[in-house]
PDB file of C-alpha atoms in Angstrom:
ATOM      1  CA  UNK A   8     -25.864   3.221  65.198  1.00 50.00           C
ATOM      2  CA  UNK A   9     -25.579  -0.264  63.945  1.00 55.00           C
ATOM      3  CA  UNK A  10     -26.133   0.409  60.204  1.00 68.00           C
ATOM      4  CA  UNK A  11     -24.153   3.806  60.291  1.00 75.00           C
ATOM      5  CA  UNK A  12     -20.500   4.358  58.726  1.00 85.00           C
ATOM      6  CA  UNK A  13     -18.556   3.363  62.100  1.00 88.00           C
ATOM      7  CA  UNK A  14     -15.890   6.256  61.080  1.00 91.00           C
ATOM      8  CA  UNK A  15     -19.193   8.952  61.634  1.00 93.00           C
ATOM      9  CA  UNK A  16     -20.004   7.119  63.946  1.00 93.00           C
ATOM     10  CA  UNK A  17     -16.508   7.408  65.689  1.00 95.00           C
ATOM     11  CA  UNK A  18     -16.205  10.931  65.346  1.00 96.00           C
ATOM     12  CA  UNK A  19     -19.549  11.704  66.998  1.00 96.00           C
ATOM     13  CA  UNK A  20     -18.700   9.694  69.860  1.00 96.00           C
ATOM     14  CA  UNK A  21     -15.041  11.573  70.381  1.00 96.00           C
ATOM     15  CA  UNK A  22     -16.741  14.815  70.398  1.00 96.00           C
ATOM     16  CA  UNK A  23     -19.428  13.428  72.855  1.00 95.00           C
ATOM     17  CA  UNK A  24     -15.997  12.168  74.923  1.00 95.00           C
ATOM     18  CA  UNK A  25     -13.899  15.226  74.511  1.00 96.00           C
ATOM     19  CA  UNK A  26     -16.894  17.775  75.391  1.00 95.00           C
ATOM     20  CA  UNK A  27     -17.690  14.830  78.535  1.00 93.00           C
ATOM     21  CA  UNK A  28     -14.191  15.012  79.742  1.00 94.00           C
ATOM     22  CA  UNK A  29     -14.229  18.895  79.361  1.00 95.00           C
ATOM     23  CA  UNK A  30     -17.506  20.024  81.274  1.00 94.00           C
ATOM     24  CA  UNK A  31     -16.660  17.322  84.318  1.00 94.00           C
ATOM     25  CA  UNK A  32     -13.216  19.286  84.827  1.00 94.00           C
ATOM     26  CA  UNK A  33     -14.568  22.441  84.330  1.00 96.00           C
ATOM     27  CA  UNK A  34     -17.663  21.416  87.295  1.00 95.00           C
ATOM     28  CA  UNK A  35     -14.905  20.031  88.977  1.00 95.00           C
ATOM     29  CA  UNK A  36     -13.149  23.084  89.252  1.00 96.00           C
ATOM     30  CA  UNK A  37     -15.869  25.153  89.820  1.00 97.00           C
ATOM     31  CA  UNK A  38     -17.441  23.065  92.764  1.00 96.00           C
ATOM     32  CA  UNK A  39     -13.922  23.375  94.415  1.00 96.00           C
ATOM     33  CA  UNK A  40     -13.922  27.186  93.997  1.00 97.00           C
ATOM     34  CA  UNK A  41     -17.613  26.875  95.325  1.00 97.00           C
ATOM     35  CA  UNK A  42     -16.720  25.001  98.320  1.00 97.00           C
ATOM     36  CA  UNK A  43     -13.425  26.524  99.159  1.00 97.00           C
ATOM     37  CA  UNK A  44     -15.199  29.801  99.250  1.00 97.00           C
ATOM     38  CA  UNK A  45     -17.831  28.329 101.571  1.00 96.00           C
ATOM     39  CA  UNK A  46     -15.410  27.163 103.953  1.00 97.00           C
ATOM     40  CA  UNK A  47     -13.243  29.951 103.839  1.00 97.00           C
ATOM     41  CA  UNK A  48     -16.336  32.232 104.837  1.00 95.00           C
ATOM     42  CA  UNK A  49     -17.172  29.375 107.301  1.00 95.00           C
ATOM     43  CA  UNK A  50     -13.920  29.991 108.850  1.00 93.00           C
ATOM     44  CA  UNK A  51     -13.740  33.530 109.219  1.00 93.00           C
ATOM     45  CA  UNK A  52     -17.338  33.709 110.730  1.00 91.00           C
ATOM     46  CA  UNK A  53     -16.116  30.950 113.415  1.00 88.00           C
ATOM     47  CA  UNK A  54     -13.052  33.131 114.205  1.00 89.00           C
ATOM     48  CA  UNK A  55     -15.238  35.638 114.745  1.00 81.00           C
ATOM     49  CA  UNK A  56     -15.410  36.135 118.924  1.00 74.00           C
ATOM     50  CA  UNK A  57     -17.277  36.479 120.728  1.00 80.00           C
ATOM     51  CA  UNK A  58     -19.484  33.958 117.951  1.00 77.00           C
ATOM     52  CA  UNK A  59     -23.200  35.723 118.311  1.00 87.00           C
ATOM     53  CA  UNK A  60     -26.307  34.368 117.384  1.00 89.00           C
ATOM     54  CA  UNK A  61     -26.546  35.700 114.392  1.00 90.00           C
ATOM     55  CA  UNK A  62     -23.399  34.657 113.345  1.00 91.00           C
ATOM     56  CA  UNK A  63     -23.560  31.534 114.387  1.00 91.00           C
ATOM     57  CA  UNK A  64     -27.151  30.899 112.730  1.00 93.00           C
ATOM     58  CA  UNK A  65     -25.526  32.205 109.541  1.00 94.00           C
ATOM     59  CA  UNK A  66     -22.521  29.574 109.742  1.00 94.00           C
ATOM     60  CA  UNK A  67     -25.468  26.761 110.353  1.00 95.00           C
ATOM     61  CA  UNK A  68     -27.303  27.876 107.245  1.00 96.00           C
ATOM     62  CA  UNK A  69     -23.977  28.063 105.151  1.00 96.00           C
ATOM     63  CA  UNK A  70     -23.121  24.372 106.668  1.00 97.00           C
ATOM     64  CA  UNK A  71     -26.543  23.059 105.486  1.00 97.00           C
ATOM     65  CA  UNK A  72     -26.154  24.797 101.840  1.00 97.00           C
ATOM     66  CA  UNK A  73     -22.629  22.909 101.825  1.00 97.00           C
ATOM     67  CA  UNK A  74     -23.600  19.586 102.472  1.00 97.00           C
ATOM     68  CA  UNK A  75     -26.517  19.961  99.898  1.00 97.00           C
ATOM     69  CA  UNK A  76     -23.570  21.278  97.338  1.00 97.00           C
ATOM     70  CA  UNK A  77     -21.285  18.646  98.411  1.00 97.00           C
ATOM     71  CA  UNK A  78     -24.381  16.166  97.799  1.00 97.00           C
ATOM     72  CA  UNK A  79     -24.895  17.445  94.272  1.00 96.00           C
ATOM     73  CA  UNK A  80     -21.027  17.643  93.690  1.00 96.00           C
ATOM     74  CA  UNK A  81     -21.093  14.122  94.215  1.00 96.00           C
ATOM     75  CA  UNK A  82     -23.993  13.147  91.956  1.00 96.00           C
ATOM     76  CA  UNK A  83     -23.191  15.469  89.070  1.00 95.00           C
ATOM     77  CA  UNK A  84     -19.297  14.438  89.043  1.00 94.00           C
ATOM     78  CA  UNK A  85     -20.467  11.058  88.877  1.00 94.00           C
ATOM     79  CA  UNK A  86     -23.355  10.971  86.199  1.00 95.00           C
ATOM     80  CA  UNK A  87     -20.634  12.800  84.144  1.00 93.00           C
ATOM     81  CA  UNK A  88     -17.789  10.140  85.265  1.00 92.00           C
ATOM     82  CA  UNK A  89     -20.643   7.485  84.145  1.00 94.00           C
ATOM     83  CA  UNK A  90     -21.214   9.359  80.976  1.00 95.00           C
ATOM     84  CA  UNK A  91     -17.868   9.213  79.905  1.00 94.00           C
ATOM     85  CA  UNK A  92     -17.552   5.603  81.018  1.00 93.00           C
ATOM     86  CA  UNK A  93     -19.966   4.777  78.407  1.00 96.00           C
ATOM     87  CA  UNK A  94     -18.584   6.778  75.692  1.00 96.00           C
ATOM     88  CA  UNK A  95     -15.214   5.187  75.671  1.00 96.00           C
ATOM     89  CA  UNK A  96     -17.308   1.556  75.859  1.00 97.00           C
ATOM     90  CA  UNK A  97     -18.755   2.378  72.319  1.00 96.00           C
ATOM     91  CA  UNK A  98     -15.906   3.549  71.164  1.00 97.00           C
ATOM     92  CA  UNK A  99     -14.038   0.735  72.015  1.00 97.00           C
ATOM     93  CA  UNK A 100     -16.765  -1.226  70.436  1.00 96.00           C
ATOM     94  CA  UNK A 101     -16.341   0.394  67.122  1.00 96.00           C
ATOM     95  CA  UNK A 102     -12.750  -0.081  67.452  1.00 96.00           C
ATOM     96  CA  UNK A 103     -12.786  -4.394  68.046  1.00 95.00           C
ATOM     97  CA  UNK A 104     -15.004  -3.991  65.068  1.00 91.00           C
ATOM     98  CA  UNK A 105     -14.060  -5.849  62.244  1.00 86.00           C
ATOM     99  CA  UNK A 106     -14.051  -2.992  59.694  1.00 86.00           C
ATOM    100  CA  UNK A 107     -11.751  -0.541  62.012  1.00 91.00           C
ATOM    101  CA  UNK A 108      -8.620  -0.101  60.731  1.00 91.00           C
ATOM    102  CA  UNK A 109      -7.656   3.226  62.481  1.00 93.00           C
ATOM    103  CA  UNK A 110      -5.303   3.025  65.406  1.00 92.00           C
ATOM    104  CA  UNK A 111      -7.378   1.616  68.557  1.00 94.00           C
ATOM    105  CA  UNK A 112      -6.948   4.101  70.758  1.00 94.00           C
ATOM    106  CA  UNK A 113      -9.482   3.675  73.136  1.00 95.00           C
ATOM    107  CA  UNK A 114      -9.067  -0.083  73.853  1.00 96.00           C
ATOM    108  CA  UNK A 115      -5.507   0.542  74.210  1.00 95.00           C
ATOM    109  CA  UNK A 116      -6.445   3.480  76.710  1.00 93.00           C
ATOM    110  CA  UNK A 117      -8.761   0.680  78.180  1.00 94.00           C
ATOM    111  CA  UNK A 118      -6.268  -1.699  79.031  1.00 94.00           C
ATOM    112  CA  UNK A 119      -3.713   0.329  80.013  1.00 93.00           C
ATOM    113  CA  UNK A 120      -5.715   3.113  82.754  1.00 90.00           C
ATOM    114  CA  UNK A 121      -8.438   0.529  83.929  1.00 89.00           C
ATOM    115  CA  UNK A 122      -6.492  -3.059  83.330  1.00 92.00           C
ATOM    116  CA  UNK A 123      -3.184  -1.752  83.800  1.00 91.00           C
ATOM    117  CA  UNK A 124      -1.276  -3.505  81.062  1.00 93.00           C
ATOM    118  CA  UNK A 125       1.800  -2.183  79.822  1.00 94.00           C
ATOM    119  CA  UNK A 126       1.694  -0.328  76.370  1.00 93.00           C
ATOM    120  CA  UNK A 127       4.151  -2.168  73.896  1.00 93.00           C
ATOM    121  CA  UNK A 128       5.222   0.072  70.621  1.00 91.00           C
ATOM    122  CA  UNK A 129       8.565  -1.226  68.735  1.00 91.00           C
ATOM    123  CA  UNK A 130       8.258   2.031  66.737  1.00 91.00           C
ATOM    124  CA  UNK A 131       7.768   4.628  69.765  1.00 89.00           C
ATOM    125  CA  UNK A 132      10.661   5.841  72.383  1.00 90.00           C
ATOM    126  CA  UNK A 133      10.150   4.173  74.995  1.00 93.00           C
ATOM    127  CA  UNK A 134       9.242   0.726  73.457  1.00 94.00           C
ATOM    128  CA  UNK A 135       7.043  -0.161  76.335  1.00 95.00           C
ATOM    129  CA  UNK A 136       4.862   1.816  78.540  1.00 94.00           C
ATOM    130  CA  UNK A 137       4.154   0.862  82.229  1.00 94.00           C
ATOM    131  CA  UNK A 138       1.431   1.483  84.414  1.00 92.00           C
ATOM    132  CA  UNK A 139       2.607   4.606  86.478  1.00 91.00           C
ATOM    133  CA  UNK A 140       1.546   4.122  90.666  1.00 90.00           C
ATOM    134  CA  UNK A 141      -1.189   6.954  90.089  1.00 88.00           C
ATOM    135  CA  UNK A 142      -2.703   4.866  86.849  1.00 87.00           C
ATOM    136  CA  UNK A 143      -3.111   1.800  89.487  1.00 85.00           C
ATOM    137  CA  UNK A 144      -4.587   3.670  92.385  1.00 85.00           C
ATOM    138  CA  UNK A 145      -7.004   5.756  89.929  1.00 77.00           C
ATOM    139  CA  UNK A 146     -10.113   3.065  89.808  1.00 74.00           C
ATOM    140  CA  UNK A 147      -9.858   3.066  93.996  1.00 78.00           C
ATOM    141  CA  UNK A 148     -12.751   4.178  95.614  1.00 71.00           C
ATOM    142  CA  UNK A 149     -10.542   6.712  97.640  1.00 73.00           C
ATOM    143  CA  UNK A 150      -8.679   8.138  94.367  1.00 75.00           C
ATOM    144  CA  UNK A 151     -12.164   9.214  92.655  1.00 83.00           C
ATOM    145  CA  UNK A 152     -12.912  12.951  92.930  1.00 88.00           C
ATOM    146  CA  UNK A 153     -16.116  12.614  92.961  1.00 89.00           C
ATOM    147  CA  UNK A 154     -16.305  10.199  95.687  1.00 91.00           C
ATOM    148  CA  UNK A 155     -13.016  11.761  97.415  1.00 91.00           C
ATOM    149  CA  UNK A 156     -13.560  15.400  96.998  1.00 94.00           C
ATOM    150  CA  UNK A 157     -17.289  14.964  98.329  1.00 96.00           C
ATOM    151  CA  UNK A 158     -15.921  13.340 100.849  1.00 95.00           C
ATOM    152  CA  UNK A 159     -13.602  15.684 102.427  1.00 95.00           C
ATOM    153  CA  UNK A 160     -15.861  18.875 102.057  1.00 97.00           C
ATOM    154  CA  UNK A 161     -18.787  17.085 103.205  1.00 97.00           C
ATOM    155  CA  UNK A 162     -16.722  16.147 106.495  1.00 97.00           C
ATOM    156  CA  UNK A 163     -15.846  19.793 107.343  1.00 97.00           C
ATOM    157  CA  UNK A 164     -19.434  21.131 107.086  1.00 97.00           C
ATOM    158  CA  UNK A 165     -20.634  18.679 109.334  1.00 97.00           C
ATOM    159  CA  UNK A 166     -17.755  19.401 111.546  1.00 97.00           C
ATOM    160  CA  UNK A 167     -18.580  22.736 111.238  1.00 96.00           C
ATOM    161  CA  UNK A 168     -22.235  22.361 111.754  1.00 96.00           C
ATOM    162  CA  UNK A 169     -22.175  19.954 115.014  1.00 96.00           C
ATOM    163  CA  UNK A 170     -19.709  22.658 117.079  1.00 93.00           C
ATOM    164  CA  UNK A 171     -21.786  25.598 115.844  1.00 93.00           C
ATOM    165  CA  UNK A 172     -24.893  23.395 117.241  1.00 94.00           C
ATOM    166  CA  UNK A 173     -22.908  22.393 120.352  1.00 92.00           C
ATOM    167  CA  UNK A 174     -22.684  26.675 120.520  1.00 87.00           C
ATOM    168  CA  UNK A 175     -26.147  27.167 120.144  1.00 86.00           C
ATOM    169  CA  UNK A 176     -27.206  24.580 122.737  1.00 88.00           C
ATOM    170  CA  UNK A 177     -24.541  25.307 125.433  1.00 75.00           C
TER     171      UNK A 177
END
């Protein structure tokens, strides 16, 4: 990449970003369908009385199938989080490049999402933009949906698996 025209170069990496950005909303989404369904049917199965052993086997094996998703939910959010991560890094590398002349985008994107420095613009309306509340709490452990998300659903189904234990053993 070092002896290639940095505008090619550039362009490559933005689709590489754009498609990056895509696919890890569209898993996002579709691990949240995944596990809302999963706890949904988890929840009608326990409202289910009396709970029988079948039943209550089946909500143990739909538990253990939801930790393992919420497991790989966690992993695949975040190798495409890390992905991403290291898109916008080259991109901001071709952009403190000497030869870029194009609007820097990225390192402007850079400083104002992960260093939170206001935006300053003479020519736009507003002159200046600030750092909005959710901009600051986004690089929080606790903000990241693939730590937070994780998180929560992994909580219920083990929730949900200790009191269907606690049914099968008492």
């Amino acid at each position: 990449m070092d002896h290639a025209d940095p505008h090619t170069t550039y362009r490559y990496l933005i689709d590489l970003w754009t498609s990056g950005v895509r696919d890890y909303h569209s898993l996002l989404s579709d691990y949240l369908t995944a596990n809302s369904i999963f706890v949904a049917a988890i929840g009608l199965l326990l409202a289910r009385q009396p709970l029988t052993l079948i039943f209550n086997l089946l909500v143990i094996i739909l538990c253990l199938f939801g930790v393992l998703m919420t497991l790989q939910m966690a992993i695949v959010l975040g190798r495409f989080s890390a992905q991403t991560t290291l898109w916008e890094w080259h991109l901001r590398g071709i952009e403190n490049s000497g030869e870029w002349t194009q609007p820097r985008l990225f390192v402007d994107l850079h400083r104002y999402r992960d260093r939170q420095e206001s935006l300053t613009d003479k020519d736009s309306d507003p002159p200046v933009v600030h750092p909005t509340w959710a901009i600051r709490q986004h690089r929080q452990w606790w903000a990241r949906r693939e730590v937070s998300f994780p998180l929560f659903f992994g909580t219920l189904y083990i929730l949900f698996l200790a009191w269907s234990l606690s049914q099968l053993v008492g």
